[in-house]
Amino acid sequence: MSVYYSSSHRSGTMAGVFLLLLPIFFPSLFTPLSYASPSIFSEWNAPKPRHSRLLKSALQRQTSSEEQSDLWMPLAYQGWKPCTESVIASSESLPEKSEGYIQVFLDGGLNQQRMAICDAVVVAKILNATLVIPYLEVNPVWQDSSTFEDIFDVDYFINVLKDDIAIVKELPDELSWSTREYYATGIRPTRIKTASVHASTNWYLDNVLPVLQSYGIAAIAPFSHRMTFDNLPKYLQHLRCKVNFQALAFVPHIRHLGDVLVNRLRDPSTKDGSNYIREVSEKYKLGAGKFVALHLRFDKDMAAHSACDFGGGKAEKLALAKYRQVIWQGRVLNSQFTDEELRSQGRCPLTPEEIGLLLAALGFDNSTRLYLASHKVYGGEARISTLRSLFPLMEDKKSLASSDERALIKGKASLLAAVDYYVSMHSDIFISASPGNMHNAMVGHRTYYNLKTIRPNMALLGQLFLNKTLSWPEFKEAVVEGHKNRQGQIRLRKPNRSLYTYPAPDCMCQG
């Protein structure tokens, strides 16, 4: 008994010491709010390709000149164009006296905030109020404290909208108490917390205007998605469009860096050490000077929320399940379904491997210049390696620009996203690996300018990837057929849909 006790005691002691040391050597395992970093298990157990048969064929693919020509051909004019300034101009002039000041506190990522800014301008117009430059909340996932002024050109914003609403950068001294910190400490009579999702103009007139008239100020938080898309006067819809497509310009240093990246993608000879790229470009003239922007949102937050299986094995499943429980306390509807059910319904984001196979099946060859627009990818370089093998000329901000050139955006998720947005708007073709705010914003913005944008058929692809017997010719034929009308064709907005995703007919005119 004594021997058994002694041995067990020693083992227990060693195990205890090991557990105590684990957080020191492997902190990522014990930091539930370590949002941007993949768990150590997923990095150690790099997933193997899940579609090896298709991948082998894709690596040996040949693309005809005719296919290449069709791929890079710009969209033909579709009968819709941005409305002229005279049409967009407000039908109502600025009031002589403002009813008060409107503050809005915006959460979410850059693109969600962008849409909310447009809505805030409309609310100020409805109430004849003066808009205070919107306050951007610290993003809980990316921990980014970038302000409106850090991202958007404030003076340009104010000047473009000067005939529509009054805008101030700061409140007057007598209202300087109205800060985010003030509203965080309790219920305040000047804070509006009850704005319903897709609220009507009458709701604002009935619920916010009295507060403005009583106190001279009203703060609306939360604010995202708090303005209806339907039953608004045309001039208010046009004002939304004017903000989104004209007034919201990025600060000069973001635009400058974006131009640098675009120029290096179009002319690889301007980038040091690009002899191989230049040689390939000369060999394939059809795609020379062109590039595809790929928004690959494959971070840990997205992977966990989707509740899909991404091939990382039991360790990855456990890591994502733990993250999901900590962040959303199990409130993830998708977790009630099997991976097969989610994929067949098109509810699983495409992995880097799968988006690579999609692009290859559409006809993009290995000379295609690919710009990777994304935050840190879950699983790191190991997860991207299959995509890189299919498209060796894949670039991103780090590969295209030096550390010094990127100094002003380092560690700032919103500024990094702004650069990706700018480059994506200047790409010949844009494609996103999963639906989301970036996808929606980019689809709408590129539709506005009639630019080619490929929308993956998620349900079709989910079903194709579940079929392990498909040959490459069968897969390619199904992909091409399933994406014929998903490359930027105008889709008119339907009721309850966002005009930021579907700008016609609200933001666009025929003729």
Short mmCIF file of C-alpha atoms in Angstrom, two decimals:
data_model
loop_
_atom_site.label_atom_id
_atom_site.label_comp_id
_atom_site.label_asym_id
_atom_site.label_seq_id
_atom_site.Cartn_x
_atom_site.Cartn_y
_atom_site.Cartn_z
CA MET A 1 0.00 0.00 0.00
CA SER A 2 2.82 2.37 0.92
CA VAL A 3 4.57 1.76 -2.39
CA TYR A 4 1.34 2.36 -4.30
CA TYR A 5 0.63 5.52 -2.32
CA SER A 6 4.13 6.85 -2.82
CA SER A 7 4.08 6.19 -6.54
CA SER A 8 0.63 7.74 -6.96
CA HIS A 9 1.59 10.72 -4.87
CA ARG A 10 4.70 11.38 -6.97
CA SER A 11 2.71 11.00 -10.20
CA GLY A 12 0.04 13.34 -8.93
CA THR A 13 2.62 15.90 -7.88
CA MET A 14 4.34 15.78 -11.28
CA ALA A 15 1.01 16.11 -13.05
CA GLY A 16 0.14 19.09 -10.91
CA VAL A 17 3.45 20.78 -11.66
CA PHE A 18 2.94 20.09 -15.36
CA LEU A 19 -0.51 21.68 -15.30
CA LEU A 20 0.87 24.72 -13.46
CA LEU A 21 3.60 25.16 -16.05
CA LEU A 22 1.30 24.73 -19.07
CA PRO A 23 -0.08 28.31 -19.01
CA ILE A 24 3.49 29.65 -18.87
CA PHE A 25 4.78 27.73 -21.86
CA PHE A 26 1.51 27.61 -23.82
CA PRO A 27 -0.50 30.75 -22.93
CA SER A 28 -2.71 30.55 -26.02
CA LEU A 29 -4.35 27.43 -24.62
CA PHE A 30 -5.50 29.28 -21.52
CA THR A 31 -6.41 32.68 -22.91
CA PRO A 32 -10.06 32.52 -24.00
CA LEU A 33 -9.99 36.08 -25.35
CA SER A 34 -6.94 35.52 -27.52
CA TYR A 35 -9.04 36.26 -30.59
CA ALA A 36 -6.52 36.67 -33.37
CA SER A 37 -4.27 33.70 -32.64
CA PRO A 38 -5.16 30.14 -33.62
CA SER A 39 -4.85 27.57 -30.85
CA ILE A 40 -1.54 25.80 -30.53
CA PHE A 41 -3.18 22.47 -31.31
CA SER A 42 -4.39 23.61 -34.72
CA GLU A 43 -0.95 24.94 -35.64
CA TRP A 44 0.82 21.76 -34.59
CA ASN A 45 -1.65 19.57 -36.43
CA ALA A 46 -1.72 21.23 -39.84
CA PRO A 47 -4.71 19.80 -41.72
CA LYS A 48 -4.04 17.66 -44.75
CA PRO A 49 -5.83 18.53 -48.01
CA ARG A 50 -9.45 17.39 -47.76
CA HIS A 51 -9.96 17.12 -51.52
CA SER A 52 -6.69 15.51 -52.59
CA ARG A 53 -8.09 13.97 -55.81
CA LEU A 54 -9.38 17.31 -57.05
CA LEU A 55 -6.25 19.08 -55.87
CA LYS A 56 -3.96 16.74 -57.79
CA SER A 57 -5.87 17.42 -61.01
CA ALA A 58 -6.09 21.15 -60.33
CA LEU A 59 -2.31 21.37 -59.98
CA GLN A 60 -1.98 19.85 -63.48
CA ARG A 61 -4.73 21.98 -65.04
CA GLN A 62 -4.44 23.57 -68.45
CA THR A 63 -6.43 26.68 -69.36
CA SER A 64 -7.18 27.70 -72.94
CA SER A 65 -6.64 31.20 -74.28
CA GLU A 66 -10.39 31.48 -74.86
CA GLU A 67 -11.11 30.71 -71.20
CA GLN A 68 -8.55 33.27 -70.08
CA SER A 69 -9.98 35.91 -72.37
CA ASP A 70 -13.52 35.36 -71.03
CA LEU A 71 -12.32 35.43 -67.43
CA TRP A 72 -10.59 38.79 -67.66
CA MET A 73 -13.16 40.44 -69.92
CA PRO A 74 -14.73 43.44 -68.11
CA LEU A 75 -18.47 43.40 -67.59
CA ALA A 76 -20.53 44.77 -70.46
CA TYR A 77 -22.70 47.80 -69.73
CA GLN A 78 -25.93 46.55 -68.14
CA GLY A 79 -28.15 49.61 -68.57
CA TRP A 80 -27.53 51.02 -65.07
CA LYS A 81 -25.09 53.68 -63.96
CA PRO A 82 -24.50 55.85 -60.88
CA CYS A 83 -27.07 58.60 -60.64
CA THR A 84 -25.84 62.10 -61.43
CA GLU A 85 -25.16 64.67 -58.72
CA SER A 86 -28.37 66.52 -59.58
CA VAL A 87 -30.45 63.42 -58.89
CA ILE A 88 -28.60 62.61 -55.66
CA ALA A 89 -28.90 66.17 -54.33
CA SER A 90 -31.26 66.52 -51.39
CA SER A 91 -34.73 67.84 -52.08
CA GLU A 92 -34.63 69.76 -48.82
CA SER A 93 -32.16 72.49 -47.92
CA LEU A 94 -30.49 72.80 -44.54
CA PRO A 95 -32.78 74.22 -41.84
CA GLU A 96 -31.93 77.61 -40.41
CA LYS A 97 -31.85 76.17 -36.90
CA SER A 98 -30.71 72.73 -35.83
CA GLU A 99 -32.91 70.75 -33.43
CA GLY A 100 -29.79 69.61 -31.54
CA TYR A 101 -26.85 67.25 -31.74
CA ILE A 102 -26.99 63.56 -32.67
CA GLN A 103 -24.32 61.17 -31.41
CA VAL A 104 -24.05 57.55 -32.54
CA PHE A 105 -21.85 54.82 -31.11
CA LEU A 106 -21.00 52.21 -33.72
CA ASP A 107 -19.89 48.65 -33.02
CA GLY A 108 -18.82 45.87 -35.37
CA GLY A 109 -16.01 45.84 -37.89
CA LEU A 110 -15.07 48.44 -40.49
CA ASN A 111 -17.75 47.54 -43.03
CA GLN A 112 -20.56 47.32 -40.50
CA GLN A 113 -19.49 50.71 -39.15
CA ARG A 114 -19.36 52.11 -42.68
CA MET A 115 -23.02 51.23 -43.30
CA ALA A 116 -24.02 52.62 -39.91
CA ILE A 117 -22.31 55.94 -40.72
CA CYS A 118 -24.49 56.24 -43.82
CA ASP A 119 -27.60 55.59 -41.74
CA ALA A 120 -26.50 58.13 -39.11
CA VAL A 121 -26.39 60.84 -41.76
CA VAL A 122 -29.94 59.95 -42.79
CA VAL A 123 -31.16 60.06 -39.18
CA ALA A 124 -29.62 63.52 -38.75
CA LYS A 125 -31.40 64.61 -41.93
CA ILE A 126 -34.76 63.27 -40.75
CA LEU A 127 -34.47 65.09 -37.42
CA ASN A 128 -32.97 68.33 -38.77
CA ALA A 129 -30.12 67.66 -36.35
CA THR A 130 -26.39 68.29 -36.36
CA LEU A 131 -24.38 65.08 -36.59
CA VAL A 132 -21.33 64.65 -34.38
CA ILE A 133 -18.62 62.64 -36.13
CA PRO A 134 -19.57 59.05 -35.19
CA TYR A 135 -17.78 57.31 -32.33
CA LEU A 136 -16.37 53.88 -33.27
CA GLU A 137 -16.49 51.36 -30.44
CA VAL A 138 -13.41 49.25 -29.70
CA ASN A 139 -13.92 46.02 -31.63
CA PRO A 140 -14.13 43.16 -29.08
CA VAL A 141 -12.56 40.65 -31.46
CA TRP A 142 -9.73 42.67 -32.97
CA GLN A 143 -9.24 45.05 -30.02
CA ASP A 144 -8.85 47.99 -32.40
CA SER A 145 -9.35 51.49 -31.02
CA SER A 146 -9.07 53.32 -34.36
CA THR A 147 -11.29 56.40 -34.58
CA PHE A 148 -13.32 57.79 -37.48
CA GLU A 149 -10.53 60.31 -38.08
CA ASP A 150 -7.95 57.50 -38.23
CA ILE A 151 -9.80 55.79 -41.07
CA PHE A 152 -11.81 58.34 -43.03
CA ASP A 153 -10.95 61.78 -44.38
CA VAL A 154 -13.08 63.90 -42.02
CA ASP A 155 -12.75 67.22 -43.82
CA TYR A 156 -13.69 65.61 -47.12
CA PHE A 157 -16.66 63.88 -45.46
CA ILE A 158 -17.96 67.16 -44.04
CA ASN A 159 -17.42 69.06 -47.29
CA VAL A 160 -19.21 66.53 -49.52
CA LEU A 161 -22.26 66.59 -47.23
CA LYS A 162 -22.25 70.31 -46.38
CA ASP A 163 -25.41 70.95 -48.42
CA ASP A 164 -27.25 68.00 -46.85
CA ILE A 165 -26.63 68.10 -43.10
CA ALA A 166 -24.57 70.00 -40.56
CA ILE A 167 -21.64 67.99 -39.15
CA VAL A 168 -19.26 68.85 -36.31
CA LYS A 169 -16.09 67.15 -35.18
CA GLU A 170 -16.71 67.87 -31.49
CA LEU A 171 -19.55 68.97 -29.25
CA PRO A 172 -19.61 72.54 -27.92
CA ASP A 173 -18.14 73.01 -24.44
CA GLU A 174 -21.52 73.08 -22.70
CA LEU A 175 -22.25 69.55 -23.96
CA SER A 176 -18.75 68.14 -23.55
CA TRP A 177 -20.02 65.90 -20.73
CA SER A 178 -21.78 63.71 -23.33
CA THR A 179 -19.04 61.11 -23.77
CA ARG A 180 -18.97 57.35 -24.23
CA GLU A 181 -17.70 57.01 -20.67
CA TYR A 182 -20.67 59.01 -19.38
CA TYR A 183 -23.18 56.67 -21.00
CA ALA A 184 -21.32 53.58 -19.83
CA THR A 185 -21.96 54.38 -16.16
CA GLY A 186 -25.76 54.16 -16.10
CA ILE A 187 -29.11 54.95 -17.68
CA ARG A 188 -29.20 58.49 -18.99
CA PRO A 189 -32.22 60.44 -20.26
CA THR A 190 -30.33 61.56 -23.37
CA ARG A 191 -29.32 58.04 -24.42
CA ILE A 192 -31.59 56.10 -26.79
CA LYS A 193 -31.13 52.36 -26.29
CA THR A 194 -34.41 51.18 -27.76
CA ALA A 195 -33.95 51.94 -31.45
CA SER A 196 -35.38 48.88 -33.16
CA VAL A 197 -33.64 47.11 -36.00
CA HIS A 198 -34.72 48.76 -39.28
CA ALA A 199 -36.61 51.54 -37.47
CA SER A 200 -38.81 53.84 -39.56
CA THR A 201 -38.57 57.59 -40.00
CA ASN A 202 -41.67 57.97 -37.80
CA TRP A 203 -39.99 56.04 -35.00
CA TYR A 204 -37.16 58.58 -34.93
CA LEU A 205 -39.56 61.51 -35.08
CA ASP A 206 -41.63 60.06 -32.22
CA ASN A 207 -38.84 58.82 -29.97
CA VAL A 208 -35.66 60.80 -30.63
CA LEU A 209 -36.90 64.24 -31.68
CA PRO A 210 -38.52 64.93 -28.26
CA VAL A 211 -35.22 64.13 -26.53
CA LEU A 212 -33.40 66.51 -28.87
CA GLN A 213 -35.91 69.27 -28.23
CA SER A 214 -35.70 68.77 -24.46
CA TYR A 215 -31.96 68.39 -23.98
CA GLY A 216 -30.37 69.64 -27.20
CA ILE A 217 -28.61 66.30 -27.63
CA ALA A 218 -29.41 62.62 -28.08
CA ALA A 219 -26.99 59.70 -28.12
CA ILE A 220 -28.08 56.52 -29.91
CA ALA A 221 -26.36 53.29 -28.85
CA PRO A 222 -26.38 50.66 -30.12
CA PHE A 223 -26.90 51.96 -33.64
CA SER A 224 -25.96 49.35 -36.28
CA HIS A 225 -28.86 48.39 -38.59
CA ARG A 226 -31.21 50.90 -36.94
CA MET A 227 -32.68 52.39 -40.12
CA THR A 228 -35.18 50.76 -42.45
CA PHE A 229 -34.36 50.13 -46.10
CA ASP A 230 -37.95 50.52 -47.25
CA ASN A 231 -40.63 53.21 -47.42
CA LEU A 232 -38.18 56.11 -47.33
CA PRO A 233 -38.42 59.19 -49.57
CA LYS A 234 -36.12 58.93 -52.57
CA TYR A 235 -34.00 61.85 -51.42
CA LEU A 236 -33.13 59.98 -48.20
CA GLN A 237 -32.18 56.84 -50.11
CA HIS A 238 -30.08 58.95 -52.45
CA LEU A 239 -28.41 60.56 -49.44
CA ARG A 240 -27.43 57.14 -48.15
CA CYS A 241 -25.87 56.40 -51.52
CA LYS A 242 -24.06 59.72 -51.57
CA VAL A 243 -22.47 59.00 -48.20
CA ASN A 244 -21.42 55.46 -49.07
CA PHE A 245 -20.13 56.01 -52.58
CA GLN A 246 -18.92 59.61 -52.43
CA ALA A 247 -18.39 60.99 -48.93
CA LEU A 248 -16.56 58.10 -47.26
CA ALA A 249 -12.99 58.40 -48.53
CA PHE A 250 -10.09 56.84 -46.67
CA VAL A 251 -7.38 59.04 -45.19
CA PRO A 252 -4.53 59.93 -47.58
CA HIS A 253 -1.93 57.52 -46.17
CA ILE A 254 -4.31 54.55 -46.67
CA ARG A 255 -5.04 55.60 -50.24
CA HIS A 256 -1.32 56.06 -50.90
CA LEU A 257 -0.39 52.63 -49.58
CA GLY A 258 -3.30 51.13 -51.52
CA ASP A 259 -2.03 52.71 -54.73
CA VAL A 260 1.46 51.35 -54.06
CA LEU A 261 0.07 47.81 -53.65
CA VAL A 262 -2.12 48.07 -56.75
CA ASN A 263 0.79 49.34 -58.87
CA ARG A 264 3.03 46.49 -57.73
CA LEU A 265 0.34 43.94 -58.46
CA ARG A 266 -0.20 45.33 -61.95
CA ASP A 267 3.50 45.75 -62.71
CA PRO A 268 5.53 43.15 -60.75
CA SER A 269 8.78 44.59 -62.14
CA THR A 270 8.35 47.45 -59.66
CA LYS A 271 8.67 44.97 -56.81
CA ASP A 272 12.16 43.80 -55.85
CA GLY A 273 12.96 40.13 -56.30
CA SER A 274 10.10 39.48 -58.72
CA ASN A 275 12.00 38.02 -61.66
CA TYR A 276 9.90 34.87 -61.58
CA ILE A 277 6.68 36.88 -61.57
CA ARG A 278 7.91 38.99 -64.47
CA GLU A 279 8.86 35.90 -66.49
CA VAL A 280 5.47 34.30 -65.94
CA SER A 281 3.69 37.55 -66.81
CA GLU A 282 5.50 37.74 -70.11
CA LYS A 283 4.58 34.15 -70.88
CA TYR A 284 0.88 34.68 -70.24
CA LYS A 285 -0.06 37.96 -71.87
CA LEU A 286 -3.83 37.60 -71.41
CA GLY A 287 -3.70 38.17 -67.69
CA ALA A 288 -0.75 40.54 -67.71
CA GLY A 289 -1.28 43.63 -65.61
CA LYS A 290 -4.43 42.19 -64.01
CA PHE A 291 -5.13 40.70 -60.60
CA VAL A 292 -7.84 39.06 -58.51
CA ALA A 293 -8.59 40.26 -54.98
CA LEU A 294 -9.60 37.39 -52.71
CA HIS A 295 -11.22 38.18 -49.39
CA LEU A 296 -10.33 35.15 -47.32
CA ARG A 297 -12.08 35.65 -44.00
CA PHE A 298 -10.84 32.54 -42.24
CA ASP A 299 -10.09 33.72 -38.71
CA LYS A 300 -10.77 31.83 -35.50
CA ASP A 301 -13.86 33.89 -34.71
CA MET A 302 -15.49 33.00 -38.03
CA ALA A 303 -14.43 29.35 -37.91
CA ALA A 304 -15.87 28.89 -34.42
CA HIS A 305 -19.14 30.67 -35.17
CA SER A 306 -19.77 28.62 -38.32
CA ALA A 307 -19.61 25.34 -36.30
CA CYS A 308 -18.27 23.56 -39.39
CA ASP A 309 -15.48 20.98 -39.55
CA PHE A 310 -12.37 22.31 -41.29
CA GLY A 311 -10.24 19.17 -41.24
CA GLY A 312 -7.99 19.94 -38.27
CA GLY A 313 -9.02 16.83 -36.38
CA LYS A 314 -10.21 16.35 -32.82
CA ALA A 315 -7.84 18.96 -31.36
CA GLU A 316 -9.16 21.68 -33.67
CA LYS A 317 -12.78 20.73 -32.96
CA LEU A 318 -12.16 20.98 -29.21
CA ALA A 319 -10.36 24.32 -29.54
CA LEU A 320 -13.18 25.83 -31.63
CA ALA A 321 -15.88 24.38 -29.35
CA LYS A 322 -14.17 25.91 -26.32
CA TYR A 323 -13.84 29.28 -28.04
CA ARG A 324 -17.50 29.14 -29.11
CA GLN A 325 -18.63 28.41 -25.56
CA VAL A 326 -16.53 31.19 -24.04
CA ILE A 327 -17.48 33.89 -26.55
CA TRP A 328 -21.13 33.06 -27.31
CA GLN A 329 -22.03 30.79 -24.36
CA GLY A 330 -23.24 28.18 -26.82
CA ARG A 331 -25.63 30.54 -28.64
CA VAL A 332 -24.61 29.37 -32.12
CA LEU A 333 -27.52 27.99 -34.12
CA ASN A 334 -25.25 26.16 -36.57
CA SER A 335 -23.91 23.94 -33.79
CA GLN A 336 -27.24 22.07 -33.80
CA PHE A 337 -26.54 20.68 -37.28
CA THR A 338 -24.01 18.17 -38.59
CA ASP A 339 -21.15 19.28 -40.81
CA GLU A 340 -22.76 17.53 -43.78
CA GLU A 341 -26.05 19.37 -43.22
CA LEU A 342 -24.31 22.72 -42.93
CA ARG A 343 -22.24 22.17 -46.06
CA SER A 344 -25.14 20.96 -48.18
CA GLN A 345 -27.03 24.13 -47.21
CA GLY A 346 -24.08 26.35 -48.11
CA ARG A 347 -23.52 27.51 -44.53
CA CYS A 348 -19.83 26.65 -44.26
CA PRO A 349 -17.21 29.23 -45.28
CA LEU A 350 -14.83 28.00 -47.93
CA THR A 351 -11.41 26.96 -46.67
CA PRO A 352 -8.31 28.30 -48.46
CA GLU A 353 -8.06 24.93 -50.21
CA GLU A 354 -11.68 25.08 -51.38
CA ILE A 355 -11.55 28.66 -52.64
CA GLY A 356 -8.39 27.69 -54.53
CA LEU A 357 -10.17 24.78 -56.19
CA LEU A 358 -13.09 27.07 -57.09
CA LEU A 359 -10.79 29.59 -58.76
CA ALA A 360 -8.92 26.84 -60.59
CA ALA A 361 -12.18 25.31 -61.84
CA LEU A 362 -13.34 28.71 -63.09
CA GLY A 363 -10.24 28.83 -65.28
CA PHE A 364 -7.66 30.89 -63.37
CA ASP A 365 -4.24 29.38 -64.04
CA ASN A 366 -1.06 29.43 -61.96
CA SER A 367 0.08 32.69 -63.55
CA THR A 368 -2.85 34.53 -61.94
CA ARG A 369 -1.83 37.31 -59.58
CA LEU A 370 -3.89 36.90 -56.44
CA TYR A 371 -4.13 39.54 -53.72
CA LEU A 372 -5.03 38.02 -50.38
CA ALA A 373 -7.26 40.46 -48.50
CA SER A 374 -7.70 39.05 -45.03
CA HIS A 375 -6.81 39.29 -41.39
CA LYS A 376 -4.71 36.61 -39.71
CA VAL A 377 -5.75 33.21 -41.09
CA TYR A 378 -6.74 30.51 -38.60
CA GLY A 379 -4.08 27.83 -38.82
CA GLY A 380 -1.43 30.16 -40.21
CA GLU A 381 0.66 29.48 -43.29
CA ALA A 382 0.00 25.74 -43.02
CA ARG A 383 -3.66 26.37 -43.76
CA ILE A 384 -2.85 28.59 -46.75
CA SER A 385 -0.19 26.33 -48.28
CA THR A 386 -2.60 24.44 -50.55
CA LEU A 387 -3.99 27.71 -51.95
CA ARG A 388 -0.44 28.95 -52.48
CA SER A 389 0.48 25.76 -54.37
CA LEU A 390 -2.38 26.45 -56.79
CA PHE A 391 -1.56 30.17 -57.10
CA PRO A 392 2.16 30.71 -56.48
CA LEU A 393 1.90 34.40 -57.39
CA MET A 394 -0.31 35.12 -54.38
CA GLU A 395 0.55 38.35 -52.58
CA ASP A 396 -0.62 40.29 -49.54
CA LYS A 397 0.26 43.50 -47.74
CA LYS A 398 3.38 42.04 -46.15
CA SER A 399 4.81 40.59 -49.34
CA LEU A 400 4.12 43.69 -51.41
CA ALA A 401 5.16 46.46 -49.00
CA SER A 402 8.04 46.89 -46.60
CA SER A 403 7.67 47.11 -42.84
CA ASP A 404 8.39 50.84 -43.01
CA GLU A 405 5.70 51.35 -45.66
CA ARG A 406 3.20 49.55 -43.44
CA ALA A 407 4.22 51.33 -40.24
CA LEU A 408 1.08 53.48 -39.98
CA ILE A 409 -1.30 50.51 -40.18
CA LYS A 410 0.56 47.87 -38.15
CA GLY A 411 -1.56 46.20 -35.50
CA LYS A 412 -4.66 48.20 -36.43
CA ALA A 413 -7.32 45.87 -37.79
CA SER A 414 -9.57 48.64 -39.13
CA LEU A 415 -6.74 50.30 -41.06
CA LEU A 416 -5.57 46.95 -42.40
CA ALA A 417 -9.14 46.26 -43.52
CA ALA A 418 -9.34 49.72 -45.11
CA VAL A 419 -6.24 49.01 -47.22
CA ASP A 420 -7.73 45.67 -48.29
CA TYR A 421 -10.99 47.41 -49.17
CA TYR A 422 -9.16 50.01 -51.27
CA VAL A 423 -7.09 47.40 -53.15
CA SER A 424 -10.14 45.19 -53.67
CA MET A 425 -12.05 48.09 -55.21
CA HIS A 426 -9.21 48.54 -57.71
CA SER A 427 -8.91 44.85 -58.63
CA ASP A 428 -10.05 43.46 -61.98
CA ILE A 429 -12.04 40.73 -60.23
CA PHE A 430 -13.12 40.34 -56.61
CA ILE A 431 -14.21 37.15 -54.89
CA SER A 432 -15.00 36.40 -51.25
CA ALA A 433 -14.65 33.00 -49.58
CA SER A 434 -17.65 33.57 -47.31
CA PRO A 435 -20.64 35.91 -47.04
CA GLY A 436 -20.29 38.70 -44.51
CA ASN A 437 -20.03 42.46 -44.12
CA MET A 438 -16.92 42.81 -46.30
CA HIS A 439 -18.48 40.64 -49.00
CA ASN A 440 -21.75 42.61 -48.91
CA ALA A 441 -20.07 46.02 -48.94
CA MET A 442 -17.73 45.06 -51.77
CA VAL A 443 -20.47 43.45 -53.89
CA GLY A 444 -22.56 46.63 -53.60
CA HIS A 445 -19.71 49.05 -54.22
CA ARG A 446 -18.43 47.14 -57.25
CA THR A 447 -21.97 46.76 -58.62
CA TYR A 448 -22.26 50.56 -58.43
CA TYR A 449 -19.25 50.86 -60.77
CA ASN A 450 -20.11 47.79 -62.89
CA LEU A 451 -17.00 45.84 -61.87
CA LYS A 452 -16.66 42.06 -62.12
CA THR A 453 -17.37 40.35 -58.80
CA ILE A 454 -17.70 36.58 -58.43
CA ARG A 455 -20.22 35.41 -55.83
CA PRO A 456 -19.52 31.78 -54.85
CA ASN A 457 -22.54 29.50 -55.04
CA MET A 458 -22.13 28.23 -51.48
CA ALA A 459 -24.84 25.56 -51.55
CA LEU A 460 -23.59 24.11 -54.85
CA LEU A 461 -19.98 24.08 -53.69
CA GLY A 462 -20.89 22.51 -50.37
CA GLN A 463 -22.62 19.65 -52.16
CA LEU A 464 -19.78 19.24 -54.67
CA PHE A 465 -17.13 19.05 -51.95
CA LEU A 466 -19.18 16.44 -50.07
CA ASN A 467 -19.12 14.23 -53.19
CA LYS A 468 -15.78 12.43 -52.94
CA THR A 469 -16.22 10.56 -56.25
CA LEU A 470 -16.34 13.61 -58.54
CA SER A 471 -13.67 13.75 -61.23
CA TRP A 472 -11.98 17.05 -62.05
CA PRO A 473 -13.82 17.48 -65.40
CA GLU A 474 -17.17 16.88 -63.64
CA PHE A 475 -16.29 19.30 -60.84
CA LYS A 476 -15.08 21.95 -63.28
CA GLU A 477 -18.19 21.69 -65.48
CA ALA A 478 -20.52 21.99 -62.46
CA VAL A 479 -18.60 24.99 -61.10
CA VAL A 480 -18.53 26.86 -64.42
CA GLU A 481 -22.23 26.21 -65.06
CA GLY A 482 -23.15 27.20 -61.50
CA HIS A 483 -21.36 30.56 -61.70
CA LYS A 484 -22.36 31.83 -65.14
CA ASN A 485 -24.71 34.44 -63.69
CA ARG A 486 -22.79 35.19 -60.51
CA GLN A 487 -20.07 37.48 -61.84
CA GLY A 488 -21.44 40.97 -61.28
CA GLN A 489 -24.80 40.87 -63.02
CA ILE A 490 -27.16 43.58 -61.74
CA ARG A 491 -29.65 42.34 -59.14
CA LEU A 492 -32.39 44.78 -58.20
CA ARG A 493 -32.95 45.28 -54.50
CA LYS A 494 -35.94 43.45 -53.04
CA PRO A 495 -37.91 44.56 -49.94
CA ASN A 496 -35.97 44.36 -46.67
CA ARG A 497 -32.67 43.93 -48.55
CA SER A 498 -29.75 46.28 -48.01
CA LEU A 499 -29.09 48.96 -50.62
CA TYR A 500 -25.42 48.77 -49.59
CA THR A 501 -25.39 45.29 -51.18
CA TYR A 502 -27.99 45.96 -53.89
CA PRO A 503 -27.54 49.59 -55.00
CA ALA A 504 -29.98 49.34 -57.92
CA PRO A 505 -32.45 50.97 -58.25
CA ASP A 506 -32.02 53.25 -55.19
CA CYS A 507 -28.48 54.45 -55.97
CA MET A 508 -28.41 53.87 -59.72
CA CYS A 509 -30.25 55.25 -62.73
CA GLN A 510 -31.12 53.66 -66.07
CA GLY A 511 -29.94 55.06 -69.34
#
